[in-house]
């Protein structure tokens, strides 16, 4: 898809929410080994409420859709990741103000600003074993993909691949932030659950666009 309006983006957000909900057992299993075990349930709860809300409401612009989505996640998810996934959508809003449809470059701008917002909010550095270690390679991959395609689905698929490479890399990182810093030794060899959630989210969006 080269241009996505609020309706197409809403369908993509619903698809991504379903992918997150389906990933709950894997997220719970991993966060139970290296964190406090609540990441999967938090994500499932937040994205279930979001899915309901999006199904019931209609949105005139991408801005309205992502504004509502971001606020919803901050409000109903809880944990560090509720705020951070909400921030991902809210911080990107300035890039899509006044646009009725988004092209590939708008999507990259939106997510890039969102990722910067997550970094500003959470203060995680690359290598801290957090979702940032999936978000930054996703951003790099999107920027590269934008040079050779204007298809939004392909751009997001590239982002997903970048995120998955990041997930793989988190296996060798010792956590420094969030509650899983208490599980430093056990965490080696395991991927970061928040990074996995990023890859699932991007994949869910990609598959619908
Ligand atoms: P909590 O750490 O409050 O239990 P969750 O279990 O919901 O939060 O989410 C854990 C995930 O949140 C981690 O796997 C990590 O990816 C991410 N995370 C935690 N703290 C930060 C931070 N300061 N910056 C970025 N990501 C973070
Ligand atoms: Mg947790």
PDB file of C-alpha atoms and ligand atoms in Angstrom:
ATOM      1  CA  UNK A   1       0.000   0.000   0.000  1.00  0.00           C
ATOM      2  CA  UNK A   2       1.427   3.388  -0.990  1.00  0.00           C
ATOM      3  CA  UNK A   3      -1.036   5.637   0.820  1.00  0.00           C
ATOM      4  CA  UNK A   4      -2.790   4.705   4.052  1.00  0.00           C
ATOM      5  CA  UNK A   5      -5.813   6.572   5.414  1.00  0.00           C
ATOM      6  CA  UNK A   6      -7.260   6.366   8.928  1.00  0.00           C
ATOM      7  CA  UNK A   7      -9.398   3.351   7.995  1.00  0.00           C
ATOM      8  CA  UNK A   8      -6.460   1.323   6.669  1.00  0.00           C
ATOM      9  CA  UNK A   9      -4.298   2.315   9.634  1.00  0.00           C
ATOM     10  CA  UNK A  10      -7.068   1.407  12.067  1.00  0.00           C
ATOM     11  CA  UNK A  11      -7.278  -2.071  10.506  1.00  0.00           C
ATOM     12  CA  UNK A  12      -3.494  -2.351  10.856  1.00  0.00           C
ATOM     13  CA  UNK A  13      -3.617  -1.346  14.536  1.00  0.00           C
ATOM     14  CA  UNK A  14      -6.327  -3.929  15.176  1.00  0.00           C
ATOM     15  CA  UNK A  15      -4.237  -6.576  13.405  1.00  0.00           C
ATOM     16  CA  UNK A  16      -1.170  -5.596  15.453  1.00  0.00           C
ATOM     17  CA  UNK A  17      -3.235  -5.733  18.663  1.00  0.00           C
ATOM     18  CA  UNK A  18      -4.300  -9.273  17.807  1.00  0.00           C
ATOM     19  CA  UNK A  19      -0.682 -10.262  17.159  1.00  0.00           C
ATOM     20  CA  UNK A  20       0.328  -8.895  20.589  1.00  0.00           C
ATOM     21  CA  UNK A  21      -2.553 -10.718  22.276  1.00  0.00           C
ATOM     22  CA  UNK A  22      -1.487 -13.970  20.576  1.00  0.00           C
ATOM     23  CA  UNK A  23       2.114 -13.480  21.744  1.00  0.00           C
ATOM     24  CA  UNK A  24       1.111 -13.304  25.423  1.00  0.00           C
ATOM     25  CA  UNK A  25       2.208 -16.851  26.401  1.00  0.00           C
ATOM     26  CA  UNK A  26       5.686 -16.367  24.882  1.00  0.00           C
ATOM     27  CA  UNK A  27       6.090 -12.916  26.477  1.00  0.00           C
ATOM     28  CA  UNK A  28       4.963 -14.227  29.855  1.00  0.00           C
ATOM     29  CA  UNK A  29       7.279 -17.231  29.656  1.00  0.00           C
ATOM     30  CA  UNK A  30      10.336 -15.078  28.946  1.00  0.00           C
ATOM     31  CA  UNK A  31       9.494 -12.234  31.356  1.00  0.00           C
ATOM     32  CA  UNK A  32       9.000 -14.881  34.061  1.00  0.00           C
ATOM     33  CA  UNK A  33      12.595 -16.012  33.628  1.00  0.00           C
ATOM     34  CA  UNK A  34      14.279 -12.633  33.306  1.00  0.00           C
ATOM     35  CA  UNK A  35      11.778 -10.097  34.681  1.00  0.00           C
ATOM     36  CA  UNK A  36       8.850  -9.923  37.070  1.00  0.00           C
ATOM     37  CA  UNK A  37       6.649 -11.907  34.725  1.00  0.00           C
ATOM     38  CA  UNK A  38       3.998  -9.290  34.041  1.00  0.00           C
ATOM     39  CA  UNK A  39       4.981  -8.087  30.579  1.00  0.00           C
ATOM     40  CA  UNK A  40       2.811 -10.513  28.583  1.00  0.00           C
ATOM     41  CA  UNK A  41      -0.310  -9.906  30.672  1.00  0.00           C
ATOM     42  CA  UNK A  42       0.245  -6.142  30.629  1.00  0.00           C
ATOM     43  CA  UNK A  43       0.572  -6.128  26.846  1.00  0.00           C
ATOM     44  CA  UNK A  44      -2.397  -8.430  26.403  1.00  0.00           C
ATOM     45  CA  UNK A  45      -4.589  -6.309  28.666  1.00  0.00           C
ATOM     46  CA  UNK A  46      -3.588  -3.010  27.064  1.00  0.00           C
ATOM     47  CA  UNK A  47      -3.950  -4.192  23.493  1.00  0.00           C
ATOM     48  CA  UNK A  48      -7.259  -5.967  24.235  1.00  0.00           C
ATOM     49  CA  UNK A  49      -8.742  -2.699  25.501  1.00  0.00           C
ATOM     50  CA  UNK A  50      -7.245  -0.913  22.488  1.00  0.00           C
ATOM     51  CA  UNK A  51      -8.700  -3.453  20.051  1.00  0.00           C
ATOM     52  CA  UNK A  52     -12.175  -2.987  21.570  1.00  0.00           C
ATOM     53  CA  UNK A  53     -11.899   0.777  21.470  1.00  0.00           C
ATOM     54  CA  UNK A  54     -10.723   0.870  17.853  1.00  0.00           C
ATOM     55  CA  UNK A  55     -13.461  -1.524  16.767  1.00  0.00           C
ATOM     56  CA  UNK A  56     -16.127   0.710  18.301  1.00  0.00           C
ATOM     57  CA  UNK A  57     -14.870   4.143  17.236  1.00  0.00           C
ATOM     58  CA  UNK A  58     -14.148   5.691  13.868  1.00  0.00           C
ATOM     59  CA  UNK A  59     -11.381   8.165  13.125  1.00  0.00           C
ATOM     60  CA  UNK A  60     -11.243  10.941  10.542  1.00  0.00           C
ATOM     61  CA  UNK A  61      -7.451  11.212  10.416  1.00  0.00           C
ATOM     62  CA  UNK A  62      -4.339   9.134  11.229  1.00  0.00           C
ATOM     63  CA  UNK A  63      -3.587  11.753  13.922  1.00  0.00           C
ATOM     64  CA  UNK A  64      -6.886  11.045  15.717  1.00  0.00           C
ATOM     65  CA  UNK A  65      -6.348   7.296  15.472  1.00  0.00           C
ATOM     66  CA  UNK A  66      -2.821   7.304  16.902  1.00  0.00           C
ATOM     67  CA  UNK A  67      -3.626   9.951  19.513  1.00  0.00           C
ATOM     68  CA  UNK A  68      -6.474   7.825  20.859  1.00  0.00           C
ATOM     69  CA  UNK A  69      -4.334   4.668  20.648  1.00  0.00           C
ATOM     70  CA  UNK A  70      -1.376   6.165  22.504  1.00  0.00           C
ATOM     71  CA  UNK A  71      -3.515   7.583  25.318  1.00  0.00           C
ATOM     72  CA  UNK A  72      -5.390   4.302  25.620  1.00  0.00           C
ATOM     73  CA  UNK A  73      -2.158   2.308  26.011  1.00  0.00           C
ATOM     74  CA  UNK A  74      -0.722   4.678  28.627  1.00  0.00           C
ATOM     75  CA  UNK A  75      -3.963   4.521  30.577  1.00  0.00           C
ATOM     76  CA  UNK A  76      -4.829   0.850  30.529  1.00  0.00           C
ATOM     77  CA  UNK A  77      -1.596  -1.103  30.159  1.00  0.00           C
ATOM     78  CA  UNK A  78       0.441  -0.298  33.231  1.00  0.00           C
ATOM     79  CA  UNK A  79       4.096  -1.162  33.858  1.00  0.00           C
ATOM     80  CA  UNK A  80       6.967   0.620  32.161  1.00  0.00           C
ATOM     81  CA  UNK A  81       5.865  -0.688  28.821  1.00  0.00           C
ATOM     82  CA  UNK A  82       2.372   0.893  29.007  1.00  0.00           C
ATOM     83  CA  UNK A  83       3.902   4.351  29.159  1.00  0.00           C
ATOM     84  CA  UNK A  84       6.577   3.508  26.617  1.00  0.00           C
ATOM     85  CA  UNK A  85       4.303   1.947  23.958  1.00  0.00           C
ATOM     86  CA  UNK A  86       1.870   4.836  24.460  1.00  0.00           C
ATOM     87  CA  UNK A  87       4.751   7.275  24.024  1.00  0.00           C
ATOM     88  CA  UNK A  88       5.783   5.541  20.793  1.00  0.00           C
ATOM     89  CA  UNK A  89       2.492   6.630  19.217  1.00  0.00           C
ATOM     90  CA  UNK A  90       2.036   9.976  20.970  1.00  0.00           C
ATOM     91  CA  UNK A  91       5.536  11.342  20.296  1.00  0.00           C
ATOM     92  CA  UNK A  92       5.184  10.652  16.595  1.00  0.00           C
ATOM     93  CA  UNK A  93       2.009  12.726  16.243  1.00  0.00           C
ATOM     94  CA  UNK A  94       3.686  15.997  15.332  1.00  0.00           C
ATOM     95  CA  UNK A  95       4.991  14.312  12.168  1.00  0.00           C
ATOM     96  CA  UNK A  96       1.490  13.544  10.850  1.00  0.00           C
ATOM     97  CA  UNK A  97      -0.503  16.615  11.844  1.00  0.00           C
ATOM     98  CA  UNK A  98      -2.968  17.775   9.176  1.00  0.00           C
ATOM     99  CA  UNK A  99      -2.423  14.717   6.955  1.00  0.00           C
ATOM    100  CA  UNK A 100      -5.449  12.799   5.687  1.00  0.00           C
ATOM    101  CA  UNK A 101      -3.286   9.987   4.330  1.00  0.00           C
ATOM    102  CA  UNK A 102       0.223   8.817   5.125  1.00  0.00           C
ATOM    103  CA  UNK A 103       2.827   7.756   2.572  1.00  0.00           C
ATOM    104  CA  UNK A 104       5.865   5.589   3.350  1.00  0.00           C
ATOM    105  CA  UNK A 105       7.993   8.575   4.243  1.00  0.00           C
ATOM    106  CA  UNK A 106       5.325   9.892   6.659  1.00  0.00           C
ATOM    107  CA  UNK A 107       5.208   6.483   8.352  1.00  0.00           C
ATOM    108  CA  UNK A 108       8.989   6.493   8.784  1.00  0.00           C
ATOM    109  CA  UNK A 109       8.899  10.066  10.191  1.00  0.00           C
ATOM    110  CA  UNK A 110       6.071   9.148  12.542  1.00  0.00           C
ATOM    111  CA  UNK A 111       7.857   6.092  13.939  1.00  0.00           C
ATOM    112  CA  UNK A 112      11.243   7.836  14.073  1.00  0.00           C
ATOM    113  CA  UNK A 113       9.830  10.628  16.253  1.00  0.00           C
ATOM    114  CA  UNK A 114       8.002   8.028  18.325  1.00  0.00           C
ATOM    115  CA  UNK A 115      11.215   6.074  18.907  1.00  0.00           C
ATOM    116  CA  UNK A 116      13.001   9.263  19.946  1.00  0.00           C
ATOM    117  CA  UNK A 117      10.151   9.876  22.395  1.00  0.00           C
ATOM    118  CA  UNK A 118      10.584   6.417  23.926  1.00  0.00           C
ATOM    119  CA  UNK A 119      14.316   7.041  24.350  1.00  0.00           C
ATOM    120  CA  UNK A 120      13.730  10.478  25.910  1.00  0.00           C
ATOM    121  CA  UNK A 121      11.117   9.099  28.258  1.00  0.00           C
ATOM    122  CA  UNK A 122      12.819   5.871  29.355  1.00  0.00           C
ATOM    123  CA  UNK A 123      16.453   6.994  29.099  1.00  0.00           C
ATOM    124  CA  UNK A 124      17.538   3.537  27.938  1.00  0.00           C
ATOM    125  CA  UNK A 125      20.795   3.394  26.035  1.00  0.00           C
ATOM    126  CA  UNK A 126      21.624   0.916  23.284  1.00  0.00           C
ATOM    127  CA  UNK A 127      22.804  -2.298  24.929  1.00  0.00           C
ATOM    128  CA  UNK A 128      20.683  -1.900  28.087  1.00  0.00           C
ATOM    129  CA  UNK A 129      18.559  -4.895  26.962  1.00  0.00           C
ATOM    130  CA  UNK A 130      15.275  -3.051  26.434  1.00  0.00           C
ATOM    131  CA  UNK A 131      12.790  -2.412  23.664  1.00  0.00           C
ATOM    132  CA  UNK A 132      15.134   0.353  22.492  1.00  0.00           C
ATOM    133  CA  UNK A 133      17.459  -2.399  21.240  1.00  0.00           C
ATOM    134  CA  UNK A 134      14.686  -3.447  18.834  1.00  0.00           C
ATOM    135  CA  UNK A 135      13.416   0.058  18.035  1.00  0.00           C
ATOM    136  CA  UNK A 136      16.764   1.495  16.890  1.00  0.00           C
ATOM    137  CA  UNK A 137      17.615  -1.292  14.397  1.00  0.00           C
ATOM    138  CA  UNK A 138      14.001  -1.095  13.181  1.00  0.00           C
ATOM    139  CA  UNK A 139      14.477   2.607  12.515  1.00  0.00           C
ATOM    140  CA  UNK A 140      17.740   2.049  10.648  1.00  0.00           C
ATOM    141  CA  UNK A 141      16.141  -0.693   8.536  1.00  0.00           C
ATOM    142  CA  UNK A 142      13.135   1.501   7.682  1.00  0.00           C
ATOM    143  CA  UNK A 143      15.347   4.378   6.577  1.00  0.00           C
ATOM    144  CA  UNK A 144      17.330   2.032   4.336  1.00  0.00           C
ATOM    145  CA  UNK A 145      14.182   0.459   2.881  1.00  0.00           C
ATOM    146  CA  UNK A 146      12.757   3.891   2.078  1.00  0.00           C
ATOM    147  CA  UNK A 147      15.558   4.344  -0.468  1.00  0.00           C
ATOM    148  CA  UNK A 148      14.267   1.452  -2.567  1.00  0.00           C
ATOM    149  CA  UNK A 149      10.489   1.266  -2.007  1.00  0.00           C
ATOM    150  CA  UNK A 150       7.499   3.492  -1.339  1.00  0.00           C
ATOM    151  CA  UNK A 151       5.310   0.577  -0.205  1.00  0.00           C
ATOM    152  CA  UNK A 152       4.281   1.029   3.442  1.00  0.00           C
ATOM    153  CA  UNK A 153       3.935  -2.715   4.052  1.00  0.00           C
ATOM    154  CA  UNK A 154       7.446  -3.353   2.750  1.00  0.00           C
ATOM    155  CA  UNK A 155       8.855  -0.531   4.867  1.00  0.00           C
ATOM    156  CA  UNK A 156       7.243  -1.986   7.977  1.00  0.00           C
ATOM    157  CA  UNK A 157       8.391  -5.485   7.068  1.00  0.00           C
ATOM    158  CA  UNK A 158      11.944  -4.134   6.900  1.00  0.00           C
ATOM    159  CA  UNK A 159      11.367  -2.543  10.310  1.00  0.00           C
ATOM    160  CA  UNK A 160      10.157  -5.882  11.663  1.00  0.00           C
ATOM    161  CA  UNK A 161      13.282  -7.634  10.341  1.00  0.00           C
ATOM    162  CA  UNK A 162      15.467  -4.947  11.927  1.00  0.00           C
ATOM    163  CA  UNK A 163      13.611  -5.397  15.217  1.00  0.00           C
ATOM    164  CA  UNK A 164      14.039  -9.183  15.064  1.00  0.00           C
ATOM    165  CA  UNK A 165      17.790  -8.753  14.579  1.00  0.00           C
ATOM    166  CA  UNK A 166      17.698  -6.501  17.626  1.00  0.00           C
ATOM    167  CA  UNK A 167      15.803  -9.140  19.621  1.00  0.00           C
ATOM    168  CA  UNK A 168      18.503 -11.676  18.733  1.00  0.00           C
ATOM    169  CA  UNK A 169      21.204  -9.259  19.902  1.00  0.00           C
ATOM    170  CA  UNK A 170      19.481  -8.691  23.271  1.00  0.00           C
ATOM    171  CA  UNK A 171      20.197 -12.338  24.159  1.00  0.00           C
ATOM    172  CA  UNK A 172      23.815 -11.375  24.816  1.00  0.00           C
ATOM    173  CA  UNK A 173      23.001  -8.269  26.833  1.00  0.00           C
ATOM    174  CA  UNK A 174      22.779  -7.985  30.615  1.00  0.00           C
ATOM    175  CA  UNK A 175      19.801  -5.873  31.697  1.00  0.00           C
ATOM    176  CA  UNK A 176      20.548  -2.548  33.332  1.00  0.00           C
ATOM    177  CA  UNK A 177      17.121  -0.916  33.383  1.00  0.00           C
ATOM    178  CA  UNK A 178      13.643  -1.798  34.551  1.00  0.00           C
ATOM    179  CA  UNK A 179      12.866  -4.538  37.001  1.00  0.00           C
ATOM    180  CA  UNK A 180      14.734  -7.184  35.087  1.00  0.00           C
ATOM    181  CA  UNK A 181      17.974  -5.594  36.280  1.00  0.00           C
ATOM    182  CA  UNK A 182      17.362  -7.759  39.360  1.00  0.00           C
ATOM    183  CA  UNK A 183      17.698 -10.823  37.166  1.00  0.00           C
ATOM    184  CA  UNK A 184      21.042  -9.944  35.641  1.00  0.00           C
ATOM    185  CA  UNK A 185      22.587 -13.408  35.572  1.00  0.00           C
ATOM    186  CA  UNK A 186      19.518 -15.384  34.523  1.00  0.00           C
ATOM    187  CA  UNK A 187      18.897 -12.940  31.702  1.00  0.00           C
ATOM    188  CA  UNK A 188      21.942 -13.853  29.628  1.00  0.00           C
ATOM    189  CA  UNK A 189      20.911 -16.075  26.749  1.00  0.00           C
ATOM    190  CA  UNK A 190      17.307 -14.837  26.878  1.00  0.00           C
ATOM    191  CA  UNK A 191      15.872 -12.129  24.645  1.00  0.00           C
ATOM    192  CA  UNK A 192      14.264  -8.991  26.089  1.00  0.00           C
ATOM    193  CA  UNK A 193      10.458  -9.351  26.189  1.00  0.00           C
ATOM    194  CA  UNK A 194       9.820  -5.680  25.391  1.00  0.00           C
ATOM    195  CA  UNK A 195      12.038  -6.006  22.303  1.00  0.00           C
ATOM    196  CA  UNK A 196      10.003  -9.035  21.201  1.00  0.00           C
ATOM    197  CA  UNK A 197       6.813  -6.997  21.622  1.00  0.00           C
ATOM    198  CA  UNK A 198       8.236  -4.327  19.308  1.00  0.00           C
ATOM    199  CA  UNK A 199       8.887  -6.914  16.585  1.00  0.00           C
ATOM    200  CA  UNK A 200       5.404  -8.400  17.002  1.00  0.00           C
ATOM    201  CA  UNK A 201       3.784  -4.963  16.801  1.00  0.00           C
ATOM    202  CA  UNK A 202       5.688  -3.973  13.647  1.00  0.00           C
ATOM    203  CA  UNK A 203       4.966  -7.351  12.031  1.00  0.00           C
ATOM    204  CA  UNK A 204       1.256  -7.000  12.804  1.00  0.00           C
ATOM    205  CA  UNK A 205       1.183  -3.551  11.207  1.00  0.00           C
ATOM    206  CA  UNK A 206       3.216  -4.683   8.180  1.00  0.00           C
ATOM    207  CA  UNK A 207       0.969  -7.636   7.384  1.00  0.00           C
ATOM    208  CA  UNK A 208      -2.081  -5.387   7.148  1.00  0.00           C
ATOM    209  CA  UNK A 209      -0.598  -2.625   4.979  1.00  0.00           C
TER     210      UNK A 209
HETATM  211  P1  LIG B   1       8.175  -3.432  34.193  1.00  0.00           P
HETATM  212  O1  LIG B   1       9.645  -3.352  33.899  1.00  0.00           O
HETATM  213  O2  LIG B   1       7.624  -2.187  34.831  1.00  0.00           O
HETATM  214  O3  LIG B   1       7.731  -4.709  34.827  1.00  0.00           O
HETATM  215  P2  LIG B   1       6.955  -4.468  31.778  1.00  0.00           P
HETATM  216  O4  LIG B   1       7.113  -5.833  32.322  1.00  0.00           O
HETATM  217  O5  LIG B   1       5.616  -4.058  31.299  1.00  0.00           O
HETATM  218  O6  LIG B   1       7.498  -3.360  32.743  1.00  0.00           O
HETATM  219  O7  LIG B   1       7.917  -4.280  30.534  1.00  0.00           O
HETATM  220  C1  LIG B   1       9.222  -4.733  30.580  1.00  0.00           C
HETATM  221  C2  LIG B   1       9.883  -4.266  29.302  1.00  0.00           C
HETATM  222  O8  LIG B   1       9.887  -2.855  29.261  1.00  0.00           O
HETATM  223  C3  LIG B   1      11.328  -4.670  29.215  1.00  0.00           C
HETATM  224  O9  LIG B   1      11.437  -5.924  28.574  1.00  0.00           O
HETATM  225  C4  LIG B   1      11.971  -3.553  28.410  1.00  0.00           C
HETATM  226  O10 LIG B   1      11.970  -3.842  27.033  1.00  0.00           O
HETATM  227  C5  LIG B   1      11.055  -2.403  28.614  1.00  0.00           C
HETATM  228  N1  LIG B   1      11.633  -1.355  29.453  1.00  0.00           N
HETATM  229  C6  LIG B   1      11.663  -1.286  30.792  1.00  0.00           C
HETATM  230  N2  LIG B   1      12.232  -0.136  31.209  1.00  0.00           N
HETATM  231  C7  LIG B   1      12.571   0.544  30.062  1.00  0.00           C
HETATM  232  C8  LIG B   1      13.184   1.811  29.795  1.00  0.00           C
HETATM  233  N3  LIG B   1      13.554   2.634  30.778  1.00  0.00           N
HETATM  234  N4  LIG B   1      13.365   2.182  28.500  1.00  0.00           N
HETATM  235  C9  LIG B   1      12.957   1.370  27.506  1.00  0.00           C
HETATM  236  N5  LIG B   1      12.375   0.164  27.693  1.00  0.00           N
HETATM  237  C10 LIG B   1      12.187  -0.240  28.954  1.00  0.00           C
HETATM  238 MG1  LIG B   2       7.621  -6.606  34.058  1.00  0.00          MG
END
